[in-house]
mmCIF file of C-alpha atoms in Angstrom:
data_model
loop_
_atom_site.group_PDB
_atom_site.id
_atom_site.type_symbol
_atom_site.label_atom_id
_atom_site.label_comp_id
_atom_site.label_asym_id
_atom_site.label_seq_id
_atom_site.Cartn_x
_atom_site.Cartn_y
_atom_site.Cartn_z
ATOM 1 C CA MET I 99 -6.688 -14.767 15.746
ATOM 2 C CA ARG I 100 -4.657 -12.494 17.974
ATOM 3 C CA LEU I 101 -3.438 -9.155 16.682
ATOM 4 C CA SER I 102 0.229 -10.152 17.004
ATOM 5 C CA GLU I 103 -0.343 -13.303 14.899
ATOM 6 C CA PHE I 104 -2.256 -11.270 12.336
ATOM 7 C CA LEU I 105 0.539 -8.686 12.067
ATOM 8 C CA LYS I 106 3.188 -11.415 11.851
ATOM 9 C CA ARG I 107 1.332 -13.108 8.972
ATOM 10 C CA LEU I 108 0.760 -9.766 7.268
ATOM 11 C CA ALA I 109 4.474 -8.897 7.480
ATOM 12 C CA ARG I 110 5.545 -12.352 6.275
ATOM 13 C CA ASP I 111 3.166 -12.278 3.316
ATOM 14 C CA TYR I 112 4.162 -8.710 2.464
ATOM 15 C CA LEU I 113 7.860 -9.555 2.418
ATOM 16 C CA LEU I 114 7.246 -12.697 0.347
ATOM 17 C CA VAL I 115 5.261 -10.757 -2.244
ATOM 18 C CA LEU I 116 7.812 -7.928 -2.314
ATOM 19 C CA ALA I 117 10.636 -10.423 -2.823
ATOM 20 C CA GLY I 118 8.627 -12.092 -5.590
ATOM 21 C CA ILE I 119 8.085 -8.773 -7.332
ATOM 22 C CA VAL I 120 11.770 -7.869 -7.162
ATOM 23 C CA ILE I 121 12.853 -11.295 -8.422
ATOM 24 C CA CYS I 122 10.360 -11.183 -11.316
ATOM 25 C CA ILE I 123 11.427 -7.660 -12.300
ATOM 26 C CA VAL I 124 15.109 -8.634 -12.239
ATOM 27 C CA LEU I 125 14.498 -11.769 -14.303
ATOM 28 C CA LEU I 126 12.278 -9.961 -16.814
ATOM 29 C CA ASN I 127 14.853 -7.181 -17.214
ATOM 30 C CA GLN I 128 17.594 -9.763 -17.678
ATOM 31 C CA ILE I 129 15.565 -11.513 -20.376
ATOM 32 C CA TYR I 130 14.876 -8.154 -22.034
ATOM 33 C CA ILE I 131 18.594 -7.297 -21.970
ATOM 34 C CA LEU I 132 19.552 -10.664 -23.463
ATOM 35 C CA ILE I 133 16.907 -10.556 -26.209
ATOM 36 C CA TYR I 134 17.654 -7.032 -27.355
ATOM 37 C CA GLY I 135 21.394 -7.046 -26.598
ATOM 38 C CA LEU I 136 21.246 -3.924 -24.456
ATOM 39 C CA ASP I 137 23.773 -2.601 -21.972
ATOM 40 C CA ALA I 138 22.790 -3.832 -18.511
ATOM 41 C CA SER I 139 24.341 -0.799 -16.821
ATOM 42 C CA LYS I 140 21.507 1.363 -18.173
ATOM 43 C CA PHE I 141 18.988 -0.512 -16.026
ATOM 44 C CA SER I 142 18.855 0.654 -12.451
ATOM 45 C CA LEU I 143 16.122 1.015 -9.884
ATOM 46 C CA GLY I 144 15.604 4.324 -8.168
ATOM 47 C CA PHE I 145 13.701 5.068 -5.005
ATOM 48 C CA ARG I 146 10.554 5.797 -6.992
ATOM 49 C CA GLN I 147 10.506 2.307 -8.515
ATOM 50 C CA ILE I 148 11.351 0.629 -5.208
ATOM 51 C CA TYR I 149 8.538 2.504 -3.461
ATOM 52 C CA ALA I 150 6.217 1.554 -6.308
ATOM 53 C CA PHE I 151 7.089 -2.133 -5.751
ATOM 54 C CA MET I 152 6.534 -1.724 -2.013
ATOM 55 C CA ILE I 153 3.132 -0.084 -2.490
ATOM 56 C CA CYS I 154 2.122 -2.690 -5.043
ATOM 57 C CA ALA I 155 3.092 -5.501 -2.648
ATOM 58 C CA LEU I 156 1.077 -3.893 0.149
ATOM 59 C CA VAL I 157 -1.957 -3.440 -2.103
ATOM 60 C CA GLY I 158 -1.605 -7.076 -3.119
ATOM 61 C CA VAL I 159 -1.309 -8.430 0.411
ATOM 62 C CA LEU I 160 -4.109 -6.521 2.116
ATOM 63 C CA PRO I 161 -6.915 -8.400 0.332
ATOM 64 C CA SER I 162 -5.308 -11.682 1.383
ATOM 65 C CA HIS I 163 -6.547 -11.219 4.917
ATOM 66 C CA ILE I 164 -10.203 -10.760 4.014
ATOM 67 C CA PHE I 165 -11.025 -14.287 5.106
ATOM 68 C CA ASP I 166 -8.923 -14.421 8.275
ATOM 69 C CA PHE I 167 -11.806 -13.622 10.580
ATOM 70 C CA PHE I 168 -14.338 -16.166 9.322
ATOM 71 C CA ALA I 169 -14.850 -19.712 10.573
ATOM 72 C CA ASN I 170 -12.493 -22.448 9.415
ATOM 73 C CA PRO I 171 -13.728 -23.758 6.049
ATOM 74 C CA SER I 172 -13.523 -27.217 4.549
ATOM 75 C CA GLU I 173 -10.798 -28.024 2.011
ATOM 76 C CA LYS I 174 -13.171 -27.214 -0.856
ATOM 77 C CA GLY I 175 -14.147 -23.960 0.850
ATOM 78 C CA MET I 176 -10.493 -23.064 1.292
ATOM 79 C CA ARG I 177 -9.790 -23.637 -2.403
ATOM 80 C CA ILE I 178 -12.738 -21.399 -3.286
ATOM 81 C CA ARG I 179 -11.381 -18.727 -0.928
ATOM 82 C CA ILE I 180 -7.964 -18.923 -2.615
ATOM 83 C CA LEU I 181 -9.595 -18.534 -6.030
ATOM 84 C CA ILE I 182 -11.685 -15.554 -4.859
ATOM 85 C CA HIS I 183 -8.592 -14.048 -3.262
ATOM 86 C CA PHE I 184 -6.614 -14.464 -6.493
ATOM 87 C CA ILE I 185 -9.343 -12.722 -8.505
ATOM 88 C CA ILE I 186 -9.549 -9.875 -5.979
ATOM 89 C CA VAL I 187 -5.751 -9.435 -5.922
ATOM 90 C CA GLU I 188 -5.580 -9.407 -9.728
ATOM 91 C CA ALA I 189 -8.358 -6.835 -9.990
ATOM 92 C CA VAL I 190 -7.080 -4.581 -7.187
ATOM 93 C CA ILE I 191 -3.495 -4.476 -8.434
ATOM 94 C CA ILE I 192 -4.410 -3.980 -12.103
ATOM 95 C CA VAL I 193 -6.857 -1.181 -11.271
ATOM 96 C CA PHE I 194 -4.343 0.377 -8.849
ATOM 97 C CA ALA I 195 -1.515 0.210 -11.401
ATOM 98 C CA ASN I 196 -3.723 1.764 -14.093
ATOM 99 C CA MET I 197 -4.872 4.538 -11.747
ATOM 100 C CA MET I 198 -1.263 5.330 -10.801
ATOM 101 C CA GLY I 199 -0.253 5.388 -14.462
ATOM 102 C CA TRP I 200 2.257 2.588 -14.045
ATOM 103 C CA VAL I 201 0.463 0.446 -16.620
ATOM 104 C CA THR I 202 -1.359 1.685 -19.689
ATOM 105 C CA GLY I 203 -3.017 -0.338 -22.394
ATOM 106 C CA VAL I 204 -4.334 -3.840 -22.676
ATOM 107 C CA SER I 205 -1.045 -5.575 -23.467
ATOM 108 C CA ALA I 206 0.695 -4.039 -20.444
ATOM 109 C CA SER I 207 -2.263 -5.023 -18.245
ATOM 110 C CA VAL I 208 -2.096 -8.610 -19.529
ATOM 111 C CA ILE I 209 1.650 -8.763 -18.811
ATOM 112 C CA LEU I 210 1.023 -7.405 -15.312
ATOM 113 C CA ALA I 211 -1.725 -9.992 -14.793
ATOM 114 C CA LEU I 212 0.700 -12.762 -15.784
ATOM 115 C CA GLU I 213 3.336 -11.409 -13.405
ATOM 116 C CA ILE I 214 0.777 -11.314 -10.601
ATOM 117 C CA ALA I 215 -0.252 -14.896 -11.375
ATOM 118 C CA ILE I 216 3.365 -16.078 -11.255
ATOM 119 C CA ILE I 217 4.035 -14.305 -7.957
ATOM 120 C CA PHE I 218 0.742 -15.592 -6.523
ATOM 121 C CA GLY I 219 1.685 -19.119 -7.552
ATOM 122 C CA ILE I 220 5.125 -18.854 -5.946
ATOM 123 C CA VAL I 221 3.631 -17.515 -2.711
ATOM 124 C CA GLN I 222 0.993 -20.282 -2.654
ATOM 125 C CA LEU I 223 3.720 -22.887 -3.237
ATOM 126 C CA LEU I 224 5.756 -21.508 -0.324
ATOM 127 C CA VAL I 225 2.681 -21.472 1.924
ATOM 128 C CA TRP I 226 1.858 -25.052 0.896
ATOM 129 C CA LYS I 227 5.428 -26.198 1.650
ATOM 130 C CA SER I 228 5.279 -24.488 5.044
ATOM 131 C CA ASP I 229 1.928 -26.107 5.828
ATOM 132 C CA LEU I 230 3.273 -29.497 4.719
ATOM 133 C CA LYS I 231 6.247 -29.110 7.053
ATOM 134 C CA VAL I 232 3.970 -28.257 9.983
ATOM 135 C CA ALA I 233 1.678 -31.196 9.150
ATOM 136 C CA ASN I 234 4.641 -33.583 9.057
ATOM 137 C CA GLU I 235 5.869 -32.296 12.420
ATOM 138 C CA ILE I 236 2.404 -32.785 13.925
ATOM 139 C CA ASN I 237 2.216 -36.313 12.496
ATOM 140 C CA GLU I 238 5.613 -37.161 13.981
ATOM 141 C CA GLN I 239 4.526 -35.887 17.379
ATOM 142 C CA LEU I 240 1.315 -37.912 17.155
ATOM 143 C CA LYS I 241 3.274 -41.062 16.281
ATOM 144 C CA LYS I 242 5.557 -40.497 19.273
ATOM 145 C CA LEU I 243 2.542 -39.935 21.509
ATOM 146 C CA LYS I 244 0.850 -43.083 20.205
ATOM 147 C CA GLU I 245 3.994 -45.166 20.815
ATOM 148 C CA HIS I 246 4.368 -43.677 24.284
ATOM 149 C CA VAL I 247 0.765 -44.483 25.212
ATOM 150 C CA GLN I 248 1.012 -48.131 24.047
#
């Protein structure tokens, strides 16, 4: 893989994860406001929180490229890589958040783990949809080529 492709994938994944974090935080705050009947104007994000989200997204994305430089695996091997990646991302982010003091206690760590799982699932769904689109385009081109040859 060329460096430019690697950096493009890294940036795309980073922005997807960052967007997922922001969306989850907004939705969770909205649910919290509705449940407890609080004033929504009291909830605002400062630079410190935004930078925290950005750092967390970066820490979450970096392990995703562990397997980029190995040979192409089978479908089963790819699923195992995704599972290993998910476990590594969960562990790295939870340890990082605890070290930074953003999360303390078991219940907060469990909530963070669930948020990570949701974001990971959304990102995997988007990647799958993108791969499906590319596969369909390749199949269409192959059909056109087959018709042209016959």
